[in-house]
Each structure stands twice: as structure tokens, then as C-alpha cells.
Tab-separated table of C-alpha atoms in Angstrom:
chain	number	residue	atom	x	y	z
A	1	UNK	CA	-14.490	83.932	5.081
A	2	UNK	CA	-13.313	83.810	1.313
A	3	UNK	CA	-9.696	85.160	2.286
A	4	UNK	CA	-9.746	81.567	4.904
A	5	UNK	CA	-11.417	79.790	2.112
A	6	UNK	CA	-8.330	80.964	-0.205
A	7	UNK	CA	-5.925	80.315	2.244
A	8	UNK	CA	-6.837	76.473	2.838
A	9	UNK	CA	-7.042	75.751	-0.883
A	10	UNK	CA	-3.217	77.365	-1.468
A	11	UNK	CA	-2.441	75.055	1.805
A	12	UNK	CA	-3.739	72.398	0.183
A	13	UNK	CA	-2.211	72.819	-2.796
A	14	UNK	CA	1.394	72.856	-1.312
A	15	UNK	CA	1.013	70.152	0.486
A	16	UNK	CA	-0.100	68.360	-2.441
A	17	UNK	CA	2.907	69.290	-4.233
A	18	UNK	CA	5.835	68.832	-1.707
A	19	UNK	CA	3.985	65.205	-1.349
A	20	UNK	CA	4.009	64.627	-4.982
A	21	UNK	CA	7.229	66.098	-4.691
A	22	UNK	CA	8.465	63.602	-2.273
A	23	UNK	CA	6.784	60.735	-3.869
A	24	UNK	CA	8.790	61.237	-6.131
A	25	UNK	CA	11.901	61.811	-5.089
A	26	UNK	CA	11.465	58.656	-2.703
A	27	UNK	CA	10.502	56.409	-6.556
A	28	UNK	CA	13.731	57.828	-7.711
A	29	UNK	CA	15.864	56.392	-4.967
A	30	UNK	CA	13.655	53.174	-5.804
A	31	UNK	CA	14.489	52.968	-9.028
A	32	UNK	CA	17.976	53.367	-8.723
A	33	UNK	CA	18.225	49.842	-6.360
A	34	UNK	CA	19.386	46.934	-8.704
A	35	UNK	CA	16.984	44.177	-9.367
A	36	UNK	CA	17.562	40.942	-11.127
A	37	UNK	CA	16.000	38.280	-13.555
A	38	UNK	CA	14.662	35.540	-11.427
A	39	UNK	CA	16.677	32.489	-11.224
A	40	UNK	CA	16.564	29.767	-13.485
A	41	UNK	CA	15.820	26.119	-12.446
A	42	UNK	CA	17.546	24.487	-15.173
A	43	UNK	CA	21.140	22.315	-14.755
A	44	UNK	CA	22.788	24.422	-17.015
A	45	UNK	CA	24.217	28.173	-17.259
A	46	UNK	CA	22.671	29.791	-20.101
A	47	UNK	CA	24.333	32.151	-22.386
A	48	UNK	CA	23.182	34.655	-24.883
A	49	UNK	CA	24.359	36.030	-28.654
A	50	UNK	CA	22.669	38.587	-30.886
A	51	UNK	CA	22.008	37.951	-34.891
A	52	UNK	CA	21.020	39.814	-37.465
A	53	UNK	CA	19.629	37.607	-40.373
A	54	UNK	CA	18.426	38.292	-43.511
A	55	UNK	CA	15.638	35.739	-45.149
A	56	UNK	CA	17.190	36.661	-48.822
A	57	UNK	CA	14.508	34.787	-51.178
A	58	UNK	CA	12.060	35.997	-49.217
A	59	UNK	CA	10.599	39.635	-50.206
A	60	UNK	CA	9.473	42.057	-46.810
A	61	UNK	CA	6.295	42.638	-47.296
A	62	UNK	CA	6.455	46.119	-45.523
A	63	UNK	CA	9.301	47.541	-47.934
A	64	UNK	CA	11.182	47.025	-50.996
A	65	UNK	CA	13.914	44.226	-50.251
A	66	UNK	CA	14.309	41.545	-48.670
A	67	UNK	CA	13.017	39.917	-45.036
A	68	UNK	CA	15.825	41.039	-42.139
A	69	UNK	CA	15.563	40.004	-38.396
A	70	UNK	CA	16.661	40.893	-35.646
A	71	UNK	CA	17.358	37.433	-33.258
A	72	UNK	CA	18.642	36.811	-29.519
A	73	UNK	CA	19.655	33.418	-29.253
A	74	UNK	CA	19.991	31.702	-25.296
A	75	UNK	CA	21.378	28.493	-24.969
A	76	UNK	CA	23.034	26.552	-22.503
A	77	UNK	CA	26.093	26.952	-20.687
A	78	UNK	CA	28.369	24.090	-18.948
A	79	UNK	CA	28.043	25.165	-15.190
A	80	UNK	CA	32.075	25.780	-15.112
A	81	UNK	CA	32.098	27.868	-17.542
A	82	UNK	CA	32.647	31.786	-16.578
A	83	UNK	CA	33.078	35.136	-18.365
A	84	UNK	CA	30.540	38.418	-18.984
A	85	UNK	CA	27.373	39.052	-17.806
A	86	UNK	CA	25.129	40.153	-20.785
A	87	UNK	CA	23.396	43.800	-20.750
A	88	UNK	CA	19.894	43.424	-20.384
A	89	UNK	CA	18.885	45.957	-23.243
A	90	UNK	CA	22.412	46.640	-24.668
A	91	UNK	CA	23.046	50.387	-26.864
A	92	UNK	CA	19.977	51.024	-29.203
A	93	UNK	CA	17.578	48.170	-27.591
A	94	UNK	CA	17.649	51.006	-24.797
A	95	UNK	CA	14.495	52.027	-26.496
A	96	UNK	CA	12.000	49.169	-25.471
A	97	UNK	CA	12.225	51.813	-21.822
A	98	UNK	CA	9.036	53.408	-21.407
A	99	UNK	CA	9.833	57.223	-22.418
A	100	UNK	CA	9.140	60.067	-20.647
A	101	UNK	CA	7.676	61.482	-18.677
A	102	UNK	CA	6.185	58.004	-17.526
A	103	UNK	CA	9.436	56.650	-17.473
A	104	UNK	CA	10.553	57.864	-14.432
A	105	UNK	CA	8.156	55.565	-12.832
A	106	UNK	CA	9.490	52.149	-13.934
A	107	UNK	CA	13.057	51.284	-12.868
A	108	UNK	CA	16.169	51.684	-15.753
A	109	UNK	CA	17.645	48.821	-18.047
A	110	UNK	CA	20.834	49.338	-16.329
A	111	UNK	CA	20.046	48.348	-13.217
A	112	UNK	CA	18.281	44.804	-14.023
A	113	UNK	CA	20.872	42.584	-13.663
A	114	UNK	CA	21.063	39.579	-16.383
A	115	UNK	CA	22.323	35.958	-15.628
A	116	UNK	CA	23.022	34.907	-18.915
A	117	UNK	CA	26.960	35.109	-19.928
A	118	UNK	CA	28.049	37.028	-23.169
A	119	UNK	CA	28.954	35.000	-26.494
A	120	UNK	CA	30.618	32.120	-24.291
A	121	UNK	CA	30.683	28.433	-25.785
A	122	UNK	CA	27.795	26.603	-26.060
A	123	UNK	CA	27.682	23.241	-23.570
A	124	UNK	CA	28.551	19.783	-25.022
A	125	UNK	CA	26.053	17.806	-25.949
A	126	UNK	CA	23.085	18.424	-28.701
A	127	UNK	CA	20.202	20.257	-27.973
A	128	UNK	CA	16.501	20.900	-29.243
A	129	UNK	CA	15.175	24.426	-31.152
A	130	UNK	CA	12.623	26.508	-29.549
A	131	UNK	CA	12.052	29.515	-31.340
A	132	UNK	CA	10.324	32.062	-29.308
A	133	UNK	CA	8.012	35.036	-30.582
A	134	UNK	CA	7.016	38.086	-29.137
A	135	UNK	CA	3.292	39.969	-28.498
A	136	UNK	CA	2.057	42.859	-31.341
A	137	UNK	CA	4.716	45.953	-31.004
A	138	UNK	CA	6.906	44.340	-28.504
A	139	UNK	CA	9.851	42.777	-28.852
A	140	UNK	CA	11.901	39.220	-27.930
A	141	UNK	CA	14.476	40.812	-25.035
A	142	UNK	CA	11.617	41.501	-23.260
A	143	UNK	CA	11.142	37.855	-22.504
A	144	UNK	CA	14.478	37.000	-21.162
A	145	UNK	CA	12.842	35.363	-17.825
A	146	UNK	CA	11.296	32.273	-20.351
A	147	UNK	CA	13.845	32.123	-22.746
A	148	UNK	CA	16.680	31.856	-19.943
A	149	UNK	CA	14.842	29.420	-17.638
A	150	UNK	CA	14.269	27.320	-21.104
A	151	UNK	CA	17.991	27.578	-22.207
A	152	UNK	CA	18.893	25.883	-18.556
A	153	UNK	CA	16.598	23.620	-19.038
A	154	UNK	CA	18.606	22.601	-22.007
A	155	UNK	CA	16.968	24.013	-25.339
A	156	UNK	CA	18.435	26.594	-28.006
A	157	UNK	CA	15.913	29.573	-27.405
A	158	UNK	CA	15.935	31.884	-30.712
A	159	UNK	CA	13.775	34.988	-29.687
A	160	UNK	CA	12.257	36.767	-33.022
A	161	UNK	CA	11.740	40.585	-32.935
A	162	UNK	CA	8.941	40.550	-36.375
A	163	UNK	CA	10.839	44.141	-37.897
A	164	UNK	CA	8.130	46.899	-38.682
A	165	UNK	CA	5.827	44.732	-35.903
A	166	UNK	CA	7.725	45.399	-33.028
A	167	UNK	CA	7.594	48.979	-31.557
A	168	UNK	CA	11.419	49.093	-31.987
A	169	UNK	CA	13.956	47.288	-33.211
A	170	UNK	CA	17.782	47.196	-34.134
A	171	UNK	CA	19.733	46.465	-36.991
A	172	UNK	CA	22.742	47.538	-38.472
A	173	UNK	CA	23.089	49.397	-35.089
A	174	UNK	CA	20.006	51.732	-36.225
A	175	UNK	CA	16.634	51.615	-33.978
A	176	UNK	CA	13.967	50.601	-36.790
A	177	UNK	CA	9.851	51.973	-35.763
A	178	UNK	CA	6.833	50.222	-36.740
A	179	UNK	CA	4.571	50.475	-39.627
A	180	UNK	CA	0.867	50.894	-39.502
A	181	UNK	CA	0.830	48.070	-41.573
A	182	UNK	CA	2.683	45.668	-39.515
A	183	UNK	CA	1.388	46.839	-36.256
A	184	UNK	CA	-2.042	47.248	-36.757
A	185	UNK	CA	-4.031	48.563	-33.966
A	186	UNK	CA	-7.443	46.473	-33.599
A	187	UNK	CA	-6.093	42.871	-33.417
A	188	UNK	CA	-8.041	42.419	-30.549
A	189	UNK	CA	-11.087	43.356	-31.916
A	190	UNK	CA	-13.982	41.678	-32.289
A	191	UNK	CA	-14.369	42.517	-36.120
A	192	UNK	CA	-14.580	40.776	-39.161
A	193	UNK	CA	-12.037	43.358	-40.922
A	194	UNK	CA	-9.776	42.810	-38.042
A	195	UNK	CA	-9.715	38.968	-38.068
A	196	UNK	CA	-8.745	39.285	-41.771
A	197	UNK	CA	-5.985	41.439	-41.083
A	198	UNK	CA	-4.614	39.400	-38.284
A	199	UNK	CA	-5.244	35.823	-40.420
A	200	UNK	CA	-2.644	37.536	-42.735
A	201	UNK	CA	-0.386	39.200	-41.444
A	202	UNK	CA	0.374	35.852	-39.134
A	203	UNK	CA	1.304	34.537	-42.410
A	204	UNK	CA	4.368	36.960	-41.988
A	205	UNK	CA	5.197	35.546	-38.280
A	206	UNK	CA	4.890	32.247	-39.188
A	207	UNK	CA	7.669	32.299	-41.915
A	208	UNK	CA	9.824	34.696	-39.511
A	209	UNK	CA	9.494	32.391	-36.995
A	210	UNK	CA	10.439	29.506	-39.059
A	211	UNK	CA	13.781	31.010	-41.093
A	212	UNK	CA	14.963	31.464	-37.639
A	213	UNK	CA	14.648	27.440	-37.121
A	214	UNK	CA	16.455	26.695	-39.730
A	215	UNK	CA	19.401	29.729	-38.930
A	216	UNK	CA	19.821	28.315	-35.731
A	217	UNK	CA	20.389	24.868	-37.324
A	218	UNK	CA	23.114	26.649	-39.431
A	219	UNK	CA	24.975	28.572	-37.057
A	220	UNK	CA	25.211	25.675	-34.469
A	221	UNK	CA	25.390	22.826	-36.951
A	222	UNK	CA	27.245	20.879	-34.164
A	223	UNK	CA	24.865	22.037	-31.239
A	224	UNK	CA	21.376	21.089	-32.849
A	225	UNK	CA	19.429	18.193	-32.071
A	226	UNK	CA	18.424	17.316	-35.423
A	227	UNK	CA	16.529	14.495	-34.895
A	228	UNK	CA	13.580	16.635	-33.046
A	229	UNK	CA	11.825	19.346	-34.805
A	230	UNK	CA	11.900	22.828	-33.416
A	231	UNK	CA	9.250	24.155	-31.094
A	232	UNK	CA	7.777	27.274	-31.239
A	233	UNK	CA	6.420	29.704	-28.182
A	234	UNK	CA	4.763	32.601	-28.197
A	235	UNK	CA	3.003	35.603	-26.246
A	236	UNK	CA	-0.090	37.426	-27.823
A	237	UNK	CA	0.136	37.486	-31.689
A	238	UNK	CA	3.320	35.794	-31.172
A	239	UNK	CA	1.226	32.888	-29.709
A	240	UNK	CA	-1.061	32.959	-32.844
A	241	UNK	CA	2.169	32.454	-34.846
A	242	UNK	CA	3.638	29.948	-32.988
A	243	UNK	CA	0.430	27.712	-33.639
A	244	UNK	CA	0.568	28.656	-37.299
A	245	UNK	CA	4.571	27.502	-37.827
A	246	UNK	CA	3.808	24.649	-36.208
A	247	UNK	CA	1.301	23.629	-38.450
A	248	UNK	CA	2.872	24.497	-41.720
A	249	UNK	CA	6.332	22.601	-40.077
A	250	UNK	CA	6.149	18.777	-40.641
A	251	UNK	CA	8.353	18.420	-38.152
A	252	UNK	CA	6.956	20.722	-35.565
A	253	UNK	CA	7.833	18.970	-32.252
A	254	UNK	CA	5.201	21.251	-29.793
A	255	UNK	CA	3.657	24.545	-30.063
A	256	UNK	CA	2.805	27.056	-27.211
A	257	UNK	CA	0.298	30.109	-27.249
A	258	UNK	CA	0.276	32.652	-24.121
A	259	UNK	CA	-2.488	34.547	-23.711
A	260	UNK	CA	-3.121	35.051	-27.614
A	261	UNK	CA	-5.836	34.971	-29.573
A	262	UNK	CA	-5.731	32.719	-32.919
A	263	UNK	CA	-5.069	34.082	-35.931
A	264	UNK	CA	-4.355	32.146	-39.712
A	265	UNK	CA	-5.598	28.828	-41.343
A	266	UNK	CA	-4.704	27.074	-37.676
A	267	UNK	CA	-7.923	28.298	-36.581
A	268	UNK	CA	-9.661	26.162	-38.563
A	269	UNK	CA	-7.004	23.081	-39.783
A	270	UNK	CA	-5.503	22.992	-36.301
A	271	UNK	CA	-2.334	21.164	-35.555
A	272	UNK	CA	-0.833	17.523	-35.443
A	273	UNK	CA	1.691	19.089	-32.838
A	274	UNK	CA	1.117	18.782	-29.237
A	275	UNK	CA	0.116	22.302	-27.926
A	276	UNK	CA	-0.516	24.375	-24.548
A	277	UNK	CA	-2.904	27.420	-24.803
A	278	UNK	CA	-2.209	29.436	-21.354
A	279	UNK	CA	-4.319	32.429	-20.717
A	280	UNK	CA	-4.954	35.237	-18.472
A	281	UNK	CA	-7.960	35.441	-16.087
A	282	UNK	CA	-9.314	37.731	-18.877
A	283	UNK	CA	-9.215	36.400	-21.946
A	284	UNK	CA	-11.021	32.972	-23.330
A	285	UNK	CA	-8.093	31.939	-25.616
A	286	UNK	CA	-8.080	28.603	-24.048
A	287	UNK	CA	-11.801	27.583	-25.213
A	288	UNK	CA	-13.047	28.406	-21.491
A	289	UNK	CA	-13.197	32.151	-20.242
A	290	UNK	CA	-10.987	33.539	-17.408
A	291	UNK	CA	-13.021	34.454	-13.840
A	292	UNK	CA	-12.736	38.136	-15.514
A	293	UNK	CA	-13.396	37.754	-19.043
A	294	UNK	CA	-15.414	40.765	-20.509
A	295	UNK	CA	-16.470	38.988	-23.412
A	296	UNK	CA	-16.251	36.073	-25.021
A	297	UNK	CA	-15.255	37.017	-28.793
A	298	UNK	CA	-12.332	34.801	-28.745
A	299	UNK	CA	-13.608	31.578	-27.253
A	300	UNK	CA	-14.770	30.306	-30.444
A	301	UNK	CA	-11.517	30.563	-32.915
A	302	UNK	CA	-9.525	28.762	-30.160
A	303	UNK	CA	-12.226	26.123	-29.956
A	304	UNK	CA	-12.474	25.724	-33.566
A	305	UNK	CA	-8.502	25.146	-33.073
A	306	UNK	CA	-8.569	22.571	-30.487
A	307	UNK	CA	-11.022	20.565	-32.521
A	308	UNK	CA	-9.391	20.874	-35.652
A	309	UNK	CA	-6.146	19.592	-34.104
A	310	UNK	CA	-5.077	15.974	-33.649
A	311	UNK	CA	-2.358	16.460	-31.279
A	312	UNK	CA	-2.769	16.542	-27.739
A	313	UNK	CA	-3.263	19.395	-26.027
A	314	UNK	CA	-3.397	21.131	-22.577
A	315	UNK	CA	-4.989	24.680	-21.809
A	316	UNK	CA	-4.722	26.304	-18.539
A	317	UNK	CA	-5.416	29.926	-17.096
A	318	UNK	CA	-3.039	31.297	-14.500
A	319	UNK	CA	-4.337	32.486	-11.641
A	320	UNK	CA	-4.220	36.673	-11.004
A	321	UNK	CA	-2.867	37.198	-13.969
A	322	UNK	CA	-3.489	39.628	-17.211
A	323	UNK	CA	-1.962	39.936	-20.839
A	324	UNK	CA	1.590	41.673	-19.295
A	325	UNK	CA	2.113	38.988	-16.940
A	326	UNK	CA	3.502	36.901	-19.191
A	327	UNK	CA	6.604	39.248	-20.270
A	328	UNK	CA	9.588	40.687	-18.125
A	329	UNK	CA	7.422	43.313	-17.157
A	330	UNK	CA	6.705	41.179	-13.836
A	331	UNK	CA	10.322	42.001	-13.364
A	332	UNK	CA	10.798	45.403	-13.468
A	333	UNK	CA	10.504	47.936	-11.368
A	334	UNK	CA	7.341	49.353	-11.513
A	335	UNK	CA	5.996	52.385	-9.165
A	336	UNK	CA	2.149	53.693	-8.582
A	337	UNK	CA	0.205	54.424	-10.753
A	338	UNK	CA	2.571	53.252	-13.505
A	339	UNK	CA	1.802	49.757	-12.755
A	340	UNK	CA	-1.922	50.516	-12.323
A	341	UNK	CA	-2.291	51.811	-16.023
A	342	UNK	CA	-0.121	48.261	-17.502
A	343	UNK	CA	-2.206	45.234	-17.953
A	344	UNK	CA	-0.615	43.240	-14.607
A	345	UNK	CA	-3.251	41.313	-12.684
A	346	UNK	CA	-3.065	40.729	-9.064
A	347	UNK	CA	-0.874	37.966	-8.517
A	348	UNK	CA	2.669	38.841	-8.008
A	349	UNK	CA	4.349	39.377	-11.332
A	350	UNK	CA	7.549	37.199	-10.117
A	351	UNK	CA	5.287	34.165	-9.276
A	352	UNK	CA	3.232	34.325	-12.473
A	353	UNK	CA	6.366	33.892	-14.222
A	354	UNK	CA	7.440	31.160	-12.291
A	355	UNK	CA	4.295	29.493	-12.717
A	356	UNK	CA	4.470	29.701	-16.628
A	357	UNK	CA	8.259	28.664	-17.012
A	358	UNK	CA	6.742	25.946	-14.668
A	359	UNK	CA	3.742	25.124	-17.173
A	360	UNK	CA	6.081	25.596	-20.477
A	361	UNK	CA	8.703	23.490	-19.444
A	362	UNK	CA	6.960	20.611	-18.114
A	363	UNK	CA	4.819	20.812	-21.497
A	364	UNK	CA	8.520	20.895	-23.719
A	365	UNK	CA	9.905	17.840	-21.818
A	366	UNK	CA	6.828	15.688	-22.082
A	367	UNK	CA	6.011	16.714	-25.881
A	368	UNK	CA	10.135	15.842	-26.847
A	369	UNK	CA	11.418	13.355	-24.149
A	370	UNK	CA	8.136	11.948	-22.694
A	371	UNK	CA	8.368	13.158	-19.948
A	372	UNK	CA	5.789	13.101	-17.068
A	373	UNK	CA	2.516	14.866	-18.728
A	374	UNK	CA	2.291	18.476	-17.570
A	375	UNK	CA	0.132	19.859	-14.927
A	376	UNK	CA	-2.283	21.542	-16.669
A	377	UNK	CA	-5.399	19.931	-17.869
A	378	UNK	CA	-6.301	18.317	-21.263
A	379	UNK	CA	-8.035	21.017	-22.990
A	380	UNK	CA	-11.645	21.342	-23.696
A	381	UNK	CA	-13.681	21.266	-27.068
């Protein structure tokens, strides 16, 4: 009896391996297929240039010099115009792949193909600033889906990576870490000690996010629409910042916070701005809780915000969705259980995408050109 016993578990266990075995085998030919950015539904071809600027009167507060950054900029493209497609993750920016051995479960940078072109002219005409910021630890080429789908709409789309915030970043052609200090680990707790950290190290964010305005202003002098103030977007912390820049801007034209909880004096002096606060169903960072909300920890700084405020504003939560879903993770490849352990909700990742560029756009155009208000409702406080 124990000798059959044996037998079936050491059956078991080889069939357990040659199908783990050929799971995986089959994820590696998965992998390997090319996918692609999703379309954008803009007039205009969008191209792409990396900077590397340093904010020189301004000291880092993480080392001893000053304040370097590490900026994508997407703008728009005449539809004639041709030449290289962009790398998605080009050399050292290789790093923002998931390492191993959980990396063999999400599909490689080399096979997402980009739409934007490389370092072509910029289209005639002038165009509004939107400077775009990431969540805690990640960093802005993983939100090439919004910033290219903005840049056709027609808007210069300068993506921040915060250095010594972001897991990794690159300058001078060297991968730069994090620091505890930058990239502290309970943001999203419920604590006072937290909150203070996060109220001010947003400070930080919010005068990133604002030297890259104004360098965008410089390098395109002739491209800039200078008689509308630059916007600012952002996911997570990023979102937090946004909100912030905008209020200490005087000429903040819109701000626009995804799925992030509020952090710095905007909590309680709000914004003159028009803003959009999207969240996921999870979080409460629009005043009223997602369908699966844990707790409610966050609902109250975002409705001290919306009363402090005296711009309009417009708060939605997107449907299926978690905290990931608004990054490029809903476009690569992901295989079980990888996906399982990344905060994705149910809807599919492509669509939640579309429905944000959707939400962001429609809330750019009406806050700049007056557009048609967007579809999301007038937020509650």
C-alpha cells in the first residue's frame, strides 16, 4: 500500500512539473509575439525626445548638488511627416522590466512596438504644456499610452521621472536607484507620520514638475502656446503633485490626479484651476469611495480639497479598474499569476486606458479651449 501510495505522489509530481514545464515554455513563445501601444485618436503624429535637465539654483534635497531630471518630451507630429520609430525603453531605461525570475512572465521591452517617431520636427502651429508626473518609484516612460494620445491631441507632453523617487532612472547614461528618503514606503498609510512625510516631500514634485514647464518653454520657444498656462497630470503621488503645481502656478491652466491620494498645502487651500480627480474602484480619492474600497482613510483630504478649491471640478471612478490600470502596464504582456499579484482590476487593461485618455482629454480641451464639458460628473463636497 505505501510503495502505491509513493508511486502516485512521484506521478504526481512529474506531471506537475512537465505541466509547469510546459506552461512555461508555451508563456515564452507568448512573450516573444510583438504587441503595440494602442492607437492614438488625435489628428496629429506624435513624436518623442529625451532631456536631461538640471534645475541649477535649486539644491537636491536627496544629495549634495544641484536638482537633475530626467524628461521625455511627446509632441505632435504633422501627419506627412516620416522617419524612426522610437524604442519603447531605449539602453539603460531597460531596467523599469520586472527582473527575474518574475520577469519571464511579463512580455520584453523589445517587443512593444512604439508609434511615436524619433527626434523629428515638431508640427506648425503653437501648442499648450502638459507636464505629466509619474506614481511613487515608477517612472514617466511607463505612461507612453497618455502622453502619446495627448501629444495627438495637440499638447507638448513633458513626462518627469522625480530622480531618487523613481525606482530607476537614467542620466548621464548611468541607471540612478532610489533613496529611502525619496521613496518612502508608507505613503499610503493611514498615519499621521506618513501624511507628514508625503505633505513634504510633494513639495519636491511640485517644483520638479514645474522647472520642467518652464524648460519646455525654452527649448521650443517657437512651439509653446504662451498665452495658456501649462497643465499638469499625474498618477498616484504624481497626482498629489500635479494638484500642488497647479496651485502654487498662477497660471495653472487645469490639473489632473489619477488614482492618488492628496498630499501638500492643496489639501487644505485647494486650487483656482479646474481639476479631474479619477480613481480606481478601490480607493476614495475622489471624495466618494470605489464599489471596493477597504477603507475610507483618504476620502476626507480629497474632500477637504474639493472644498477648498474654487475652480471647477469633475471626479469620476472607472469602472474595473485598480491603482496599475492607469499606467502602460494595461499594455504589456502579462502571463498568470504575474498579473494576479499586480494591482490590475477586472476590466480589460486596454479599455481602461482608453477610457481615461477619453476622460483626460475631454477635461484638457474644455478647461483650455472650452470645449464641450467632459463626461464625468461635477464632483462632490
Amino acid at each position: 500500500m505505501r510503495r502505491r501510495v509513493r508511486t502516485g505522489v512521484v506521478f504526481l509530481l512529474l506531471v506537475v512539473l512537465v505541466g509547469g514545464a510546459g506552461y512555461v515554455g508555451w508563456v515564452l513563445v507568448q512573450r516573444s509575439e510583438p504587441v503595440s501601444l494602442p492607437e492614438t485618436t488625435g489628428s496629429f503624429q506624435v513624436g518623442r525626445r529625451t532631456y536631461e535637465w538640471t534645475d541649477t539654483p535649486r539644491r537636491d534635497p536627496f544629495v549634495d548638488g544641484p536638482r537633475r531630471l530626467a524628461v521625455w518630451l511627446w509632441y505632435p507630429v504633422a501627419k506627412e511627416t516620416t522617419g524612426r520609430r522610437v524604442q519603447y525603453a531605449p539602453g539603460e531605461w531597460n531596467g523599469l522590466h520586472l527582473k527575474a525570475p518574475i520577469s519571464v512572465f511579463q512580455g520584453p521591452f523589445d517587443t512593444l512596438q512604439d508609434r511615436a517617431l524619433d527626434r523629428v520636427a515638431v508640427a506648425p502651429g503653437r501648442f499648450p504644456v502638459v507636464v505629466l508626473m509619474p506614481g511613487m518609484g515608477l517612472s514617466a516612460p511607463m505612461y507612453a499610452a497618455l502622453a502619446e494620445d495627448l501629444a495627438s491631441h495637440g499638447y507638448l507632453v513633458a513626462g518627469v521621472t522625480p530622480t531618487y523617487s523613481a525606482n530607476l532612472t537614467v542620466l548621464g547614461g548611468q541607471t540612478v536607484e532610489s533613496k529611502p528618503d525619496a521613496n518612502p514606503p508608507n505613503l499610503g498609510d493611514s498615519t499621521e507620520g506618513a501624511r507628514q512625510v508625503g505633505d513634504h516631500l510633494v513639495g519636491t514634485w511640485a517644483a520638479d514638475a514645474r522647472f520642467a514647464a518652464g524648460m519646455v518653454a525654452k527649448e521650443l520657444p517657437n512651439s509653446v502656446e504662451s498665452t495658456v498656462g501649462a497643465s499638469y497630470v499625474g498618477h498616484s503621488f504624481g497626482g498629489a503633485a500635479s494638484l500642488e503645481a497647479c496651485r502654487l502656478d498662477s497660471r495653472c491652466a487645469a490639473a489632473v490626479d489619477l488614482d492618488g491620494i492628496q498630499f501638500g498645502d492643496v489639501v487644505t487651500k485647494g486650487v483656482k484651476a479646474p481639476i479631474m480627480l479619477l480613481g480606481a474602484d478601490d480607493s476614495c480619492i475622489t471624495s466618494v469611495c470605489g464599489p471596493d474600497a477597504k477603507d475610507d482613510h483618504d476620502r476626507d483630504r480629497a474632500l477637504s480639497l474639493l472644498k477648498a478649491s474654487t475652480g471647477a471640478s469633475w471626479c469620476a471612478t472607472v469602472p474595473g479598474t485598480r491603482h496599475f490600470n492607469f499606467t502602460d502596464y494595461g499594455t504589456y504582456y502579462l502571463a498568470y499569476p504575474l498579473r494576479t499579484f499586480l494591482p490590475l482590476g477586472s476590466v480589460a487593461p486596454r479599455h481602461a486606458l482608453t477610457v481615461t485618455n477619453g476622460y483626460v482629454n475631454a477635461f484638457l480641451s474644455h478647461a483650455i479651449y472650452k470645449t464641450a464639458a467632459p463626461g464625468a460628473p461635477v464632483c462632490k463636497s
